[in-house]
Amino acid sequence: MSTPNILLTRIDNRLIHGQVGVTWANSLGANLVVVANDEAANDPVQQSLMDMVMSDGVQTRYFTLQKTIDVIHKAAERQKIFIVCKTPQDVLTLVKGNVPIKFVNVGNMHFSEGKTQVHKTISVDKSDIDTFRELEKRGIPCEVRRVPDEAGENIANLLK
């Protein structure tokens, strides 16, 4: 079985929006964006809104977490994949399902009740912190970076 060519995995609670659809996909040279999210996978309206902001020539797939785990290893070599998840817990689910994620870009995690803001665009609770620590233990660096030309910062530095 060949290893899927995953360029980057991003956590963004908005999933695909203009910034991600265009800036990240272009800078990575991705030709396939996989949105791994159970709700989006079952929401055609949300999918068509996300498709509208994608660059030409970049395909999108909306898979549940389980389907992503089931099909990622069937990806063709020419598919340069950019995975977008909503939460660190979803990323960890994929990792535990043997999706070969090597690096995580942390984009947006909105503030909500019970969360603490640790960066302009990142708010976390205990479960998020535990999940980031688990990803790090598994040798997967998680870097806060909103746009490609911004300097990244390891999330571990923000969680101390």
mmCIF file of C-alpha atoms in Angstrom:
data_model
loop_
_atom_site.group_PDB
_atom_site.id
_atom_site.type_symbol
_atom_site.label_atom_id
_atom_site.label_comp_id
_atom_site.label_asym_id
_atom_site.label_seq_id
_atom_site.Cartn_x
_atom_site.Cartn_y
_atom_site.Cartn_z
ATOM 1 C CA MET A 1 0.000 0.000 0.000
ATOM 2 C CA SER A 2 1.440 3.346 -0.937
ATOM 3 C CA THR A 3 1.594 6.159 1.567
ATOM 4 C CA PRO A 4 -0.795 8.992 0.742
ATOM 5 C CA ASN A 5 0.905 12.270 -0.104
ATOM 6 C CA ILE A 6 -0.426 14.416 2.748
ATOM 7 C CA LEU A 7 1.171 17.853 2.489
ATOM 8 C CA LEU A 8 -0.397 19.341 5.584
ATOM 9 C CA THR A 9 -3.197 18.847 8.073
ATOM 10 C CA ARG A 10 -4.893 21.988 9.394
ATOM 11 C CA ILE A 11 -7.184 22.532 12.364
ATOM 12 C CA ASP A 12 -9.691 25.264 11.610
ATOM 13 C CA ASN A 13 -13.147 25.368 13.119
ATOM 14 C CA ARG A 14 -14.406 27.170 10.001
ATOM 15 C CA LEU A 15 -13.011 24.324 7.858
ATOM 16 C CA ILE A 16 -12.597 25.761 4.324
ATOM 17 C CA HIS A 17 -12.951 29.497 3.922
ATOM 18 C CA GLY A 18 -11.333 31.954 1.509
ATOM 19 C CA GLN A 19 -8.013 32.091 3.310
ATOM 20 C CA VAL A 20 -7.626 28.330 3.445
ATOM 21 C CA GLY A 21 -9.252 27.545 0.129
ATOM 22 C CA VAL A 22 -6.994 29.835 -1.797
ATOM 23 C CA THR A 23 -3.905 30.799 0.206
ATOM 24 C CA TRP A 24 -3.016 27.507 1.841
ATOM 25 C CA ALA A 25 -3.961 25.224 -1.051
ATOM 26 C CA ASN A 26 -1.924 27.399 -3.462
ATOM 27 C CA SER A 27 1.132 27.782 -1.266
ATOM 28 C CA LEU A 28 1.201 24.038 -0.579
ATOM 29 C CA GLY A 29 0.599 23.112 -4.204
ATOM 30 C CA ALA A 30 -2.300 20.919 -3.074
ATOM 31 C CA ASN A 31 -4.685 19.551 -5.696
ATOM 32 C CA LEU A 32 -7.054 17.847 -3.262
ATOM 33 C CA VAL A 33 -8.532 19.216 -0.059
ATOM 34 C CA VAL A 34 -10.044 16.574 2.200
ATOM 35 C CA VAL A 35 -12.428 17.985 4.773
ATOM 36 C CA ALA A 36 -12.510 15.311 7.474
ATOM 37 C CA ASN A 37 -15.594 16.237 9.445
ATOM 38 C CA ASP A 38 -18.680 14.188 10.263
ATOM 39 C CA GLU A 39 -21.132 17.108 10.021
ATOM 40 C CA ALA A 40 -19.756 18.606 6.810
ATOM 41 C CA ALA A 41 -19.722 15.151 5.197
ATOM 42 C CA ASN A 42 -23.500 15.066 5.575
ATOM 43 C CA ASP A 43 -24.263 18.702 4.755
ATOM 44 C CA PRO A 44 -24.464 19.436 1.002
ATOM 45 C CA VAL A 45 -25.220 23.130 1.610
ATOM 46 C CA GLN A 46 -22.076 23.600 3.690
ATOM 47 C CA GLN A 47 -20.119 21.686 1.030
ATOM 48 C CA SER A 48 -21.277 23.896 -1.830
ATOM 49 C CA LEU A 49 -20.431 27.038 0.153
ATOM 50 C CA MET A 50 -16.928 25.693 0.770
ATOM 51 C CA ASP A 51 -16.498 24.669 -2.867
ATOM 52 C CA MET A 52 -17.224 28.248 -3.943
ATOM 53 C CA VAL A 53 -14.030 29.561 -2.340
ATOM 54 C CA MET A 54 -11.709 26.894 -3.720
ATOM 55 C CA SER A 55 -9.122 27.712 -6.371
ATOM 56 C CA ASP A 56 -9.655 26.247 -9.831
ATOM 57 C CA GLY A 57 -7.995 22.898 -10.262
ATOM 58 C CA VAL A 58 -8.246 21.967 -6.589
ATOM 59 C CA GLN A 59 -10.696 19.192 -5.839
ATOM 60 C CA THR A 60 -12.554 18.775 -2.573
ATOM 61 C CA ARG A 61 -13.804 15.715 -0.741
ATOM 62 C CA TYR A 62 -16.030 15.783 2.315
ATOM 63 C CA PHE A 63 -15.519 12.632 4.352
ATOM 64 C CA THR A 64 -16.500 11.529 7.824
ATOM 65 C CA LEU A 65 -13.528 10.789 10.071
ATOM 66 C CA GLN A 66 -14.098 7.056 9.642
ATOM 67 C CA LYS A 67 -14.331 7.301 5.855
ATOM 68 C CA THR A 68 -11.095 9.337 5.788
ATOM 69 C CA ILE A 69 -9.409 6.540 7.769
ATOM 70 C CA ASP A 70 -10.901 3.924 5.419
ATOM 71 C CA VAL A 71 -9.969 5.559 2.101
ATOM 72 C CA ILE A 72 -6.849 7.697 2.626
ATOM 73 C CA HIS A 73 -4.494 4.847 1.773
ATOM 74 C CA LYS A 74 -6.224 4.432 -1.596
ATOM 75 C CA ALA A 75 -5.106 7.936 -2.637
ATOM 76 C CA ALA A 76 -3.120 8.127 -5.864
ATOM 77 C CA GLU A 77 0.458 9.386 -5.778
ATOM 78 C CA ARG A 78 -0.447 12.416 -7.914
ATOM 79 C CA GLN A 79 -2.965 13.530 -5.306
ATOM 80 C CA LYS A 80 -1.313 16.198 -3.181
ATOM 81 C CA ILE A 81 -3.554 16.215 -0.153
ATOM 82 C CA PHE A 82 -4.381 18.984 2.290
ATOM 83 C CA ILE A 83 -6.536 17.701 5.167
ATOM 84 C CA VAL A 84 -8.730 20.126 7.092
ATOM 85 C CA CYS A 85 -10.238 19.167 10.468
ATOM 86 C CA LYS A 86 -12.339 21.123 12.936
ATOM 87 C CA THR A 87 -10.686 20.074 16.209
ATOM 88 C CA PRO A 88 -7.460 18.559 17.561
ATOM 89 C CA GLN A 89 -9.558 15.624 18.773
ATOM 90 C CA ASP A 90 -10.558 14.893 15.164
ATOM 91 C CA VAL A 91 -6.895 14.968 14.123
ATOM 92 C CA LEU A 92 -6.016 12.522 16.906
ATOM 93 C CA THR A 93 -8.849 10.220 15.766
ATOM 94 C CA LEU A 94 -7.301 10.185 12.275
ATOM 95 C CA VAL A 95 -3.811 9.548 13.682
ATOM 96 C CA LYS A 96 -5.118 6.644 15.782
ATOM 97 C CA GLY A 97 -6.757 5.341 12.599
ATOM 98 C CA ASN A 98 -3.325 5.209 10.922
ATOM 99 C CA VAL A 99 -3.724 8.295 8.754
ATOM 100 C CA PRO A 100 -0.028 9.236 8.271
ATOM 101 C CA ILE A 101 -0.177 12.792 9.605
ATOM 102 C CA LYS A 102 3.317 14.185 10.184
ATOM 103 C CA PHE A 103 2.602 17.817 10.984
ATOM 104 C CA VAL A 104 -0.379 19.870 12.086
ATOM 105 C CA ASN A 105 -1.065 23.511 11.303
ATOM 106 C CA VAL A 106 -3.301 25.089 13.934
ATOM 107 C CA GLY A 107 -5.323 27.844 12.296
ATOM 108 C CA ASN A 108 -8.462 28.797 14.179
ATOM 109 C CA MET A 109 -10.007 27.497 17.366
ATOM 110 C CA HIS A 110 -12.653 29.980 18.402
ATOM 111 C CA PHE A 111 -13.241 31.089 21.941
ATOM 112 C CA SER A 112 -16.252 29.563 23.661
ATOM 113 C CA GLU A 113 -17.427 28.941 27.209
ATOM 114 C CA GLY A 114 -14.761 27.166 29.273
ATOM 115 C CA LYS A 115 -11.908 27.906 26.857
ATOM 116 C CA THR A 116 -8.854 30.058 27.462
ATOM 117 C CA GLN A 117 -7.377 32.217 24.724
ATOM 118 C CA VAL A 118 -3.690 31.348 24.197
ATOM 119 C CA HIS A 119 -3.155 33.131 20.865
ATOM 120 C CA LYS A 120 -5.033 35.672 18.747
ATOM 121 C CA THR A 121 -6.981 32.944 16.981
ATOM 122 C CA ILE A 122 -6.620 29.990 19.352
ATOM 123 C CA SER A 123 -8.653 29.186 22.455
ATOM 124 C CA VAL A 124 -8.319 25.849 24.241
ATOM 125 C CA ASP A 125 -9.810 23.852 27.079
ATOM 126 C CA LYS A 126 -8.317 20.959 29.038
ATOM 127 C CA SER A 127 -9.384 18.387 26.463
ATOM 128 C CA ASP A 128 -7.699 20.403 23.665
ATOM 129 C CA ILE A 129 -4.484 20.759 25.675
ATOM 130 C CA ASP A 130 -4.425 17.031 26.496
ATOM 131 C CA THR A 131 -4.983 16.241 22.813
ATOM 132 C CA PHE A 132 -2.161 18.518 21.629
ATOM 133 C CA ARG A 133 0.153 16.912 24.209
ATOM 134 C CA GLU A 134 -0.836 13.457 22.972
ATOM 135 C CA LEU A 135 -0.113 14.459 19.353
ATOM 136 C CA GLU A 136 3.259 15.804 20.436
ATOM 137 C CA LYS A 137 4.018 12.564 22.325
ATOM 138 C CA ARG A 138 3.353 10.757 19.064
ATOM 139 C CA GLY A 139 5.989 12.930 17.388
ATOM 140 C CA ILE A 140 3.562 15.172 15.510
ATOM 141 C CA PRO A 141 4.475 18.860 15.827
ATOM 142 C CA CYS A 142 1.522 21.244 16.021
ATOM 143 C CA GLU A 143 2.276 24.752 14.852
ATOM 144 C CA VAL A 144 0.114 27.839 15.152
ATOM 145 C CA ARG A 145 0.174 29.694 11.865
ATOM 146 C CA ARG A 146 -2.762 31.526 10.336
ATOM 147 C CA VAL A 147 -1.290 32.208 6.910
ATOM 148 C CA PRO A 148 1.640 30.608 5.057
ATOM 149 C CA ASP A 149 3.920 33.644 5.178
ATOM 150 C CA GLU A 150 3.574 34.103 8.938
ATOM 151 C CA ALA A 151 6.220 32.677 11.276
ATOM 152 C CA GLY A 152 4.845 29.593 12.969
ATOM 153 C CA GLU A 153 4.910 28.956 16.693
ATOM 154 C CA ASN A 154 4.850 25.532 18.314
ATOM 155 C CA ILE A 155 1.600 25.231 20.253
ATOM 156 C CA ALA A 156 3.468 23.564 23.131
ATOM 157 C CA ASN A 157 5.049 26.961 23.889
ATOM 158 C CA LEU A 158 1.588 28.485 24.289
ATOM 159 C CA LEU A 159 0.227 25.729 26.543
ATOM 160 C CA LYS A 160 2.837 25.976 29.295
#
